[in-house]
């Protein structure tokens, strides 16, 4: 009986330990200070900025004003007013942008808007060398347009700016913790994957693509995580995206209800991708020998941070019970050590850069954050989110 309990214990330790180990490796590799990249002397080429916008009348003028002030002279800015019921198109035209309108209520989602904008670029005038994608409620940090365009032209692969939520220590604790979780995923883990020889994550805004890749991309889908799907497709095709440390994109935080709705869309989409794509990507990596594809497959096997900790706690409790009944104590120790390492690295991330996004008082509410997200995961088991929805935010200032 003890042998059987020991085998079960080790199987549990392996199943729960692999995601913890992958998470820790990514975070450890990404926490080291950034070294300034040398991109060489490649010219950035002609760039176009594509902005999908759905009912963004409240903030599109501020976004465009900041973009025209920051972007290089002559950069083409195209706004796709997508299934809008407000004055987005009129305001964007008045602000100086080129605007096209798409009306197709049956085909809702950012991917359709991107495909519509791409097709318009291909039909009208000379095609750009590089296409930047920016959400209508985001702002690029100074120098980001040039840095992204140059990096995409130099490397010939998709590139991603560091995409974070604007720090707001006055926001509710749950919103602060969500912003910190985005820092961990979009900066530290993405940078860690790249440093280990893998692909960085595409995160939906602040992305840039060489035209030849963008022209052939499968964009016209209703995926609720179109950025993740696009990154997987590019990596599997041999074009792993890169993170550009000199470029940044910021968005205003949502309120608690809207933040939970946004996390529901993101995390349900990621979990559906985990279920359907992690194993095929890993098997593809074994066939091709691609390190980038292997690391991406391992990344896809790691659930979102709150769920990862919930599963680790449940596995530890079950492991302790098995050990008490005569199972392997060593398996319990190994799983406990991996869980402790993951938690330690999260604390290091908070000490390193996270205190700007998450106050110490809010950090102490982290267990409540996990409870706050339990309905999200229960909802995934009942009925996964499958419909794209716009997240309301404060307009850009």
Short mmCIF file of C-alpha atoms in Angstrom, two decimals:
data_model
loop_
_atom_site.label_atom_id
_atom_site.label_comp_id
_atom_site.label_asym_id
_atom_site.label_seq_id
_atom_site.Cartn_x
_atom_site.Cartn_y
_atom_site.Cartn_z
CA UNK A 1 0.00 0.00 0.00
CA UNK A 2 2.80 2.42 0.89
CA UNK A 3 4.43 1.73 -2.49
CA UNK A 4 1.21 2.65 -4.29
CA UNK A 5 0.84 5.78 -2.20
CA UNK A 6 4.44 6.67 -2.98
CA UNK A 7 3.89 6.28 -6.74
CA UNK A 8 0.73 8.40 -6.58
CA UNK A 9 2.61 11.01 -4.55
CA UNK A 10 5.43 11.26 -7.08
CA UNK A 11 2.99 11.46 -10.00
CA UNK A 12 1.24 14.30 -8.20
CA UNK A 13 4.56 16.01 -7.47
CA UNK A 14 5.57 15.83 -11.13
CA UNK A 15 2.19 17.02 -12.43
CA UNK A 16 2.08 20.00 -10.07
CA UNK A 17 5.82 20.59 -10.01
CA UNK A 18 6.45 21.02 -13.75
CA UNK A 19 4.33 24.20 -14.09
CA UNK A 20 5.89 25.59 -10.90
CA UNK A 21 9.39 24.85 -12.21
CA UNK A 22 8.69 26.43 -15.61
CA UNK A 23 7.20 29.52 -13.96
CA UNK A 24 10.24 29.84 -11.69
CA UNK A 25 12.72 29.41 -14.54
CA UNK A 26 11.02 32.10 -16.61
CA UNK A 27 10.84 34.49 -13.69
CA UNK A 28 14.40 33.85 -12.54
CA UNK A 29 15.76 34.44 -16.05
CA UNK A 30 13.71 37.60 -16.47
CA UNK A 31 14.48 39.24 -13.13
CA UNK A 32 18.12 40.04 -13.91
CA UNK A 33 18.64 43.69 -14.89
CA UNK A 34 18.18 44.39 -18.58
CA UNK A 35 21.21 44.93 -20.77
CA UNK A 36 20.92 47.58 -23.45
CA UNK A 37 20.31 45.86 -26.78
CA UNK A 38 22.44 46.61 -29.81
CA UNK A 39 20.29 46.58 -32.92
CA UNK A 40 23.00 47.64 -35.35
CA UNK A 41 22.59 50.38 -37.89
CA UNK A 42 19.52 49.04 -39.71
CA UNK A 43 17.07 51.70 -40.84
CA UNK A 44 13.54 51.45 -39.47
CA UNK A 45 11.87 51.66 -42.88
CA UNK A 46 8.45 53.14 -43.57
CA UNK A 47 6.02 52.39 -40.75
CA UNK A 48 2.24 52.43 -40.51
CA UNK A 49 0.35 52.42 -37.21
CA UNK A 50 -2.89 50.46 -37.19
CA UNK A 51 -5.40 51.29 -34.43
CA UNK A 52 -8.50 49.08 -34.07
CA UNK A 53 -11.17 51.11 -32.26
CA UNK A 54 -14.59 50.00 -31.03
CA UNK A 55 -16.65 52.81 -29.43
CA UNK A 56 -13.57 54.78 -28.37
CA UNK A 57 -14.97 58.30 -28.83
CA UNK A 58 -14.08 59.28 -25.26
CA UNK A 59 -10.35 58.70 -25.65
CA UNK A 60 -9.34 58.40 -29.29
CA UNK A 61 -8.48 62.11 -29.68
CA UNK A 62 -6.02 62.02 -26.76
CA UNK A 63 -4.45 58.81 -28.06
CA UNK A 64 -3.93 60.29 -31.52
CA UNK A 65 -2.63 63.61 -30.19
CA UNK A 66 0.03 61.80 -28.17
CA UNK A 67 0.86 59.57 -31.13
CA UNK A 68 1.29 62.42 -33.62
CA UNK A 69 3.49 64.24 -31.13
CA UNK A 70 5.66 61.16 -30.55
CA UNK A 71 5.70 59.39 -33.92
CA UNK A 72 8.22 60.14 -36.68
CA UNK A 73 7.02 62.62 -39.31
CA UNK A 74 5.29 60.90 -42.22
CA UNK A 75 4.18 57.82 -40.29
CA UNK A 76 0.84 56.63 -41.63
CA UNK A 77 -1.80 56.32 -38.88
CA UNK A 78 -4.88 54.26 -39.77
CA UNK A 79 -7.84 53.96 -37.40
CA UNK A 80 -10.31 51.13 -38.02
CA UNK A 81 -13.62 52.25 -36.51
CA UNK A 82 -14.99 48.78 -35.93
CA UNK A 83 -18.72 48.22 -35.40
CA UNK A 84 -18.93 51.60 -33.68
CA UNK A 85 -22.16 53.10 -32.38
CA UNK A 86 -20.56 56.41 -31.35
CA UNK A 87 -18.50 59.21 -32.92
CA UNK A 88 -15.15 57.40 -32.98
CA UNK A 89 -14.69 57.76 -36.76
CA UNK A 90 -15.57 61.46 -36.88
CA UNK A 91 -13.34 62.36 -33.92
CA UNK A 92 -10.42 60.35 -35.31
CA UNK A 93 -10.70 62.12 -38.68
CA UNK A 94 -10.80 65.51 -36.98
CA UNK A 95 -7.67 64.54 -35.04
CA UNK A 96 -5.82 63.96 -38.32
CA UNK A 97 -5.89 60.19 -38.70
CA UNK A 98 -6.82 58.19 -41.78
CA UNK A 99 -10.04 56.35 -40.92
CA UNK A 100 -11.88 53.36 -42.36
CA UNK A 101 -15.14 52.02 -40.98
CA UNK A 102 -16.20 48.39 -40.72
CA UNK A 103 -19.77 47.33 -39.97
CA UNK A 104 -20.35 43.61 -39.52
CA UNK A 105 -22.11 42.73 -36.24
CA UNK A 106 -21.77 39.01 -37.00
CA UNK A 107 -17.98 39.23 -37.11
CA UNK A 108 -17.04 40.89 -33.85
CA UNK A 109 -13.52 40.99 -32.51
CA UNK A 110 -10.21 42.73 -32.78
CA UNK A 111 -8.82 40.19 -35.24
CA UNK A 112 -11.44 41.13 -37.85
CA UNK A 113 -10.60 44.82 -37.41
CA UNK A 114 -6.89 44.14 -37.89
CA UNK A 115 -7.54 42.12 -41.05
CA UNK A 116 -9.77 44.91 -42.41
CA UNK A 117 -7.09 47.51 -41.73
CA UNK A 118 -4.37 45.36 -43.27
CA UNK A 119 -6.40 44.86 -46.43
CA UNK A 120 -6.96 48.62 -46.66
CA UNK A 121 -3.21 49.25 -46.34
CA UNK A 122 -2.55 46.73 -49.10
CA UNK A 123 -5.08 48.35 -51.44
CA UNK A 124 -4.15 51.99 -50.93
CA UNK A 125 -0.72 53.38 -51.66
CA UNK A 126 2.66 51.79 -51.09
CA UNK A 127 2.64 49.07 -48.45
CA UNK A 128 4.69 49.91 -45.35
CA UNK A 129 7.84 48.06 -44.34
CA UNK A 130 6.55 47.66 -40.78
CA UNK A 131 3.06 47.72 -39.24
CA UNK A 132 2.60 48.74 -35.61
CA UNK A 133 -0.59 47.74 -33.77
CA UNK A 134 -1.82 49.99 -30.96
CA UNK A 135 -5.07 49.74 -29.01
CA UNK A 136 -7.11 52.93 -29.01
CA UNK A 137 -7.01 53.28 -25.21
CA UNK A 138 -3.21 52.96 -24.92
CA UNK A 139 -0.26 55.31 -25.21
CA UNK A 140 3.26 54.56 -26.39
CA UNK A 141 6.19 55.84 -24.34
CA UNK A 142 8.57 58.33 -26.00
CA UNK A 143 10.82 56.74 -28.60
CA UNK A 144 8.74 53.56 -28.83
CA UNK A 145 7.54 53.96 -32.43
CA UNK A 146 11.09 54.28 -33.73
CA UNK A 147 12.40 51.50 -31.46
CA UNK A 148 9.70 49.03 -32.52
CA UNK A 149 9.96 49.83 -36.23
CA UNK A 150 13.74 49.53 -36.16
CA UNK A 151 13.68 46.24 -34.22
CA UNK A 152 11.07 44.66 -36.51
CA UNK A 153 13.04 45.68 -39.60
CA UNK A 154 16.36 44.55 -38.12
CA UNK A 155 15.27 41.12 -36.85
CA UNK A 156 12.58 40.33 -39.42
CA UNK A 157 10.23 38.98 -36.74
CA UNK A 158 7.30 40.40 -34.74
CA UNK A 159 8.37 42.57 -31.82
CA UNK A 160 6.57 43.64 -28.67
CA UNK A 161 6.85 46.71 -26.46
CA UNK A 162 6.71 46.23 -22.69
CA UNK A 163 2.94 46.36 -22.13
CA UNK A 164 1.92 47.40 -18.62
CA UNK A 165 -0.98 49.02 -16.81
CA UNK A 166 -0.25 52.50 -15.49
CA UNK A 167 0.79 52.36 -11.84
CA UNK A 168 -1.91 53.61 -9.46
CA UNK A 169 -1.31 52.92 -5.77
CA UNK A 170 -4.66 54.55 -5.05
CA UNK A 171 -6.55 51.87 -6.99
CA UNK A 172 -8.43 49.11 -5.13
CA UNK A 173 -6.10 46.33 -3.88
CA UNK A 174 -7.48 43.78 -6.33
CA UNK A 175 -6.76 46.11 -9.26
CA UNK A 176 -3.23 46.75 -7.94
CA UNK A 177 -2.56 43.01 -7.66
CA UNK A 178 -3.88 42.48 -11.18
CA UNK A 179 -1.52 45.21 -12.45
CA UNK A 180 1.40 43.52 -10.67
CA UNK A 181 0.45 40.15 -12.19
CA UNK A 182 0.61 41.84 -15.62
CA UNK A 183 4.11 43.11 -14.80
CA UNK A 184 5.19 39.57 -13.91
CA UNK A 185 3.76 38.08 -17.11
CA UNK A 186 4.41 40.78 -19.70
CA UNK A 187 7.86 41.88 -18.54
CA UNK A 188 9.65 39.38 -16.32
CA UNK A 189 8.34 36.08 -17.69
CA UNK A 190 8.36 37.26 -21.30
CA UNK A 191 11.91 38.58 -20.95
CA UNK A 192 12.91 35.34 -19.25
CA UNK A 193 11.58 33.24 -22.12
CA UNK A 194 13.52 35.35 -24.60
CA UNK A 195 16.73 35.12 -22.59
CA UNK A 196 16.45 31.33 -22.49
CA UNK A 197 16.22 31.26 -26.28
CA UNK A 198 12.46 31.30 -26.59
CA UNK A 199 9.84 33.64 -27.95
CA UNK A 200 8.55 36.70 -26.16
CA UNK A 201 4.81 37.05 -25.70
CA UNK A 202 2.66 39.14 -28.03
CA UNK A 203 0.25 41.03 -25.80
CA UNK A 204 -2.13 42.72 -28.22
CA UNK A 205 -0.95 46.33 -28.19
CA UNK A 206 2.45 47.87 -28.83
CA UNK A 207 3.26 45.13 -31.36
CA UNK A 208 5.12 45.59 -34.65
CA UNK A 209 5.39 43.26 -37.64
CA UNK A 210 7.44 43.23 -40.83
CA UNK A 211 4.91 43.69 -43.61
CA UNK A 212 5.70 40.34 -45.25
CA UNK A 213 4.69 38.53 -42.03
CA UNK A 214 1.68 40.72 -41.29
CA UNK A 215 0.40 40.35 -44.85
CA UNK A 216 0.25 36.56 -44.53
CA UNK A 217 -1.00 36.32 -40.94
CA UNK A 218 -4.36 34.70 -40.17
CA UNK A 219 -5.96 37.71 -38.51
CA UNK A 220 -9.68 37.47 -39.33
CA UNK A 221 -10.78 35.37 -36.37
CA UNK A 222 -13.07 35.94 -33.42
CA UNK A 223 -10.50 34.65 -30.94
CA UNK A 224 -10.73 36.35 -27.55
CA UNK A 225 -6.93 36.03 -27.24
CA UNK A 226 -5.93 36.88 -30.81
CA UNK A 227 -2.52 38.10 -29.66
CA UNK A 228 -1.68 34.77 -28.03
CA UNK A 229 -2.86 32.83 -31.09
CA UNK A 230 -0.81 35.10 -33.37
CA UNK A 231 2.32 34.63 -31.26
CA UNK A 232 1.92 30.85 -31.33
CA UNK A 233 1.45 30.85 -35.11
CA UNK A 234 4.49 33.08 -35.67
CA UNK A 235 6.70 30.98 -33.39
CA UNK A 236 5.65 27.71 -35.00
CA UNK A 237 6.36 29.23 -38.42
CA UNK A 238 9.92 30.03 -37.36
CA UNK A 239 9.43 33.72 -36.54
CA UNK A 240 9.53 33.89 -32.72
CA UNK A 241 8.56 37.35 -31.43
CA UNK A 242 11.06 39.49 -29.52
CA UNK A 243 10.60 41.87 -26.60
CA UNK A 244 11.95 45.38 -27.18
CA UNK A 245 13.15 46.78 -23.86
CA UNK A 246 13.47 50.31 -25.26
CA UNK A 247 9.75 50.47 -26.12
CA UNK A 248 6.83 50.67 -23.74
CA UNK A 249 3.05 50.89 -23.96
CA UNK A 250 0.72 51.80 -21.11
CA UNK A 251 -3.02 51.59 -20.50
CA UNK A 252 -5.12 53.03 -17.69
CA UNK A 253 -6.41 50.60 -15.06
CA UNK A 254 -10.01 49.48 -15.19
CA UNK A 255 -12.27 49.51 -12.14
CA UNK A 256 -12.82 46.30 -10.16
CA UNK A 257 -15.85 45.02 -12.05
CA UNK A 258 -14.33 45.76 -15.45
CA UNK A 259 -10.96 44.36 -14.35
CA UNK A 260 -12.61 41.08 -13.41
CA UNK A 261 -14.42 40.97 -16.76
CA UNK A 262 -11.12 41.61 -18.54
CA UNK A 263 -9.30 38.93 -16.54
CA UNK A 264 -12.16 36.53 -17.31
CA UNK A 265 -11.68 37.05 -21.04
CA UNK A 266 -7.88 36.84 -20.89
CA UNK A 267 -7.66 33.85 -18.59
CA UNK A 268 -10.50 31.85 -20.12
CA UNK A 269 -8.84 32.38 -23.48
CA UNK A 270 -5.46 31.32 -22.11
CA UNK A 271 -6.91 28.21 -20.43
CA UNK A 272 -8.66 27.22 -23.65
CA UNK A 273 -5.33 27.66 -25.44
CA UNK A 274 -3.57 25.60 -22.75
CA UNK A 275 -6.10 22.82 -23.24
CA UNK A 276 -5.94 22.84 -27.03
CA UNK A 277 -2.44 24.05 -27.94
CA UNK A 278 0.12 23.21 -25.24
CA UNK A 279 0.55 19.55 -26.20
CA UNK A 280 0.59 20.13 -30.00
CA UNK A 281 3.19 22.89 -29.59
CA UNK A 282 5.36 20.63 -27.41
CA UNK A 283 5.07 17.74 -29.87
CA UNK A 284 5.89 20.11 -32.73
CA UNK A 285 8.99 21.26 -30.85
CA UNK A 286 10.16 17.66 -30.45
CA UNK A 287 9.76 17.10 -34.19
CA UNK A 288 11.41 20.35 -35.26
CA UNK A 289 14.02 20.67 -32.54
CA UNK A 290 12.99 24.31 -32.03
CA UNK A 291 13.97 25.68 -28.62
CA UNK A 292 11.59 28.62 -29.07
CA UNK A 293 8.69 26.27 -29.74
CA UNK A 294 9.63 24.04 -26.79
CA UNK A 295 9.77 26.96 -24.36
CA UNK A 296 6.48 28.30 -25.71
CA UNK A 297 4.83 24.91 -25.21
CA UNK A 298 6.09 24.78 -21.63
CA UNK A 299 4.85 28.33 -21.05
CA UNK A 300 1.40 27.36 -22.31
CA UNK A 301 1.34 24.52 -19.76
CA UNK A 302 1.56 27.02 -16.88
CA UNK A 303 -1.85 28.28 -15.72
CA UNK A 304 -2.33 31.93 -14.70
CA UNK A 305 -0.57 32.84 -11.45
CA UNK A 306 -3.58 32.78 -9.12
CA UNK A 307 -4.75 29.43 -10.48
CA UNK A 308 -1.20 28.08 -10.33
CA UNK A 309 -1.04 28.89 -6.61
CA UNK A 310 -4.51 27.43 -5.99
CA UNK A 311 -3.49 24.17 -7.68
CA UNK A 312 -0.14 24.12 -5.84
CA UNK A 313 -1.88 24.56 -2.47
CA UNK A 314 -4.36 21.80 -3.28
CA UNK A 315 -1.57 19.48 -4.44
CA UNK A 316 0.44 20.18 -1.28
CA UNK A 317 -2.56 19.39 0.93
CA UNK A 318 -3.17 16.13 -0.91
CA UNK A 319 0.53 15.32 -0.85
CA UNK A 320 0.64 15.87 2.92
CA UNK A 321 -2.32 13.52 3.34
CA UNK A 322 -0.61 10.85 1.24
CA UNK A 323 2.59 11.23 3.26
CA UNK A 324 0.63 10.88 6.51
CA UNK A 325 -0.88 7.64 5.20
CA UNK A 326 2.54 6.20 4.39
CA UNK A 327 3.35 7.80 1.05
CA UNK A 328 6.57 9.50 0.01
CA UNK A 329 7.76 12.31 2.26
CA UNK A 330 10.41 13.17 -0.35
CA UNK A 331 7.70 13.93 -2.93
CA UNK A 332 6.07 16.28 -0.42
CA UNK A 333 9.40 18.02 0.22
CA UNK A 334 10.11 18.45 -3.50
CA UNK A 335 6.68 19.92 -4.22
CA UNK A 336 6.92 22.15 -1.15
CA UNK A 337 10.34 23.42 -2.25
CA UNK A 338 9.09 24.22 -5.78
CA UNK A 339 6.09 26.08 -4.37
CA UNK A 340 8.29 28.03 -1.96
CA UNK A 341 10.69 28.94 -4.78
CA UNK A 342 7.86 30.26 -6.95
CA UNK A 343 6.52 32.36 -4.06
CA UNK A 344 10.00 33.65 -3.23
CA UNK A 345 10.57 34.78 -6.81
CA UNK A 346 7.21 36.57 -6.84
CA UNK A 347 8.32 38.46 -3.73
CA UNK A 348 11.66 39.28 -5.41
CA UNK A 349 9.73 40.60 -8.42
CA UNK A 350 7.68 42.80 -6.09
CA UNK A 351 10.81 44.11 -4.36
CA UNK A 352 12.54 44.69 -7.69
CA UNK A 353 9.93 46.59 -9.67
CA UNK A 354 6.54 45.64 -8.33
CA UNK A 355 6.30 48.17 -5.51
CA UNK A 356 5.52 50.84 -8.09
CA UNK A 357 2.36 48.92 -9.00
CA UNK A 358 1.44 47.21 -5.72
CA UNK A 359 1.59 48.67 -2.23
CA UNK A 360 2.65 46.55 0.75
CA UNK A 361 -0.85 46.87 2.21
CA UNK A 362 -2.41 45.63 -1.03
CA UNK A 363 0.11 42.78 -1.22
CA UNK A 364 -1.21 41.48 2.09
CA UNK A 365 -4.60 41.15 0.40
CA UNK A 366 -3.22 38.65 -2.11
CA UNK A 367 -5.11 35.68 -0.55
CA UNK A 368 -8.34 37.65 -1.06
CA UNK A 369 -7.32 38.22 -4.69
CA UNK A 370 -7.17 34.46 -5.15
CA UNK A 371 -10.66 34.14 -3.64
CA UNK A 372 -11.84 37.04 -5.85
CA UNK A 373 -10.86 34.98 -8.88
CA UNK A 374 -12.45 31.69 -7.84
CA UNK A 375 -15.73 32.53 -9.64
CA UNK A 376 -13.67 33.21 -12.77
CA UNK A 377 -12.26 29.68 -12.74
CA UNK A 378 -15.60 28.15 -11.77
CA UNK A 379 -17.09 29.94 -14.75
CA UNK A 380 -14.49 28.37 -17.02
CA UNK A 381 -15.59 24.90 -15.90
CA UNK A 382 -19.25 25.76 -16.49
CA UNK A 383 -19.06 27.82 -19.68
CA UNK A 384 -15.79 29.29 -20.97
CA UNK A 385 -15.92 32.89 -22.21
CA UNK A 386 -15.94 32.82 -26.01
CA UNK A 387 -17.08 36.32 -27.01
CA UNK A 388 -14.80 39.32 -27.47
CA UNK A 389 -15.80 42.31 -25.33
CA UNK A 390 -14.27 45.76 -24.97
CA UNK A 391 -12.89 46.60 -21.52
CA UNK A 392 -13.95 50.09 -20.36
CA UNK A 393 -11.02 52.16 -19.05
CA UNK A 394 -10.31 55.72 -18.06
CA UNK A 395 -9.55 57.68 -21.26
CA UNK A 396 -5.87 58.48 -21.91
CA UNK A 397 -4.77 61.81 -20.46
#
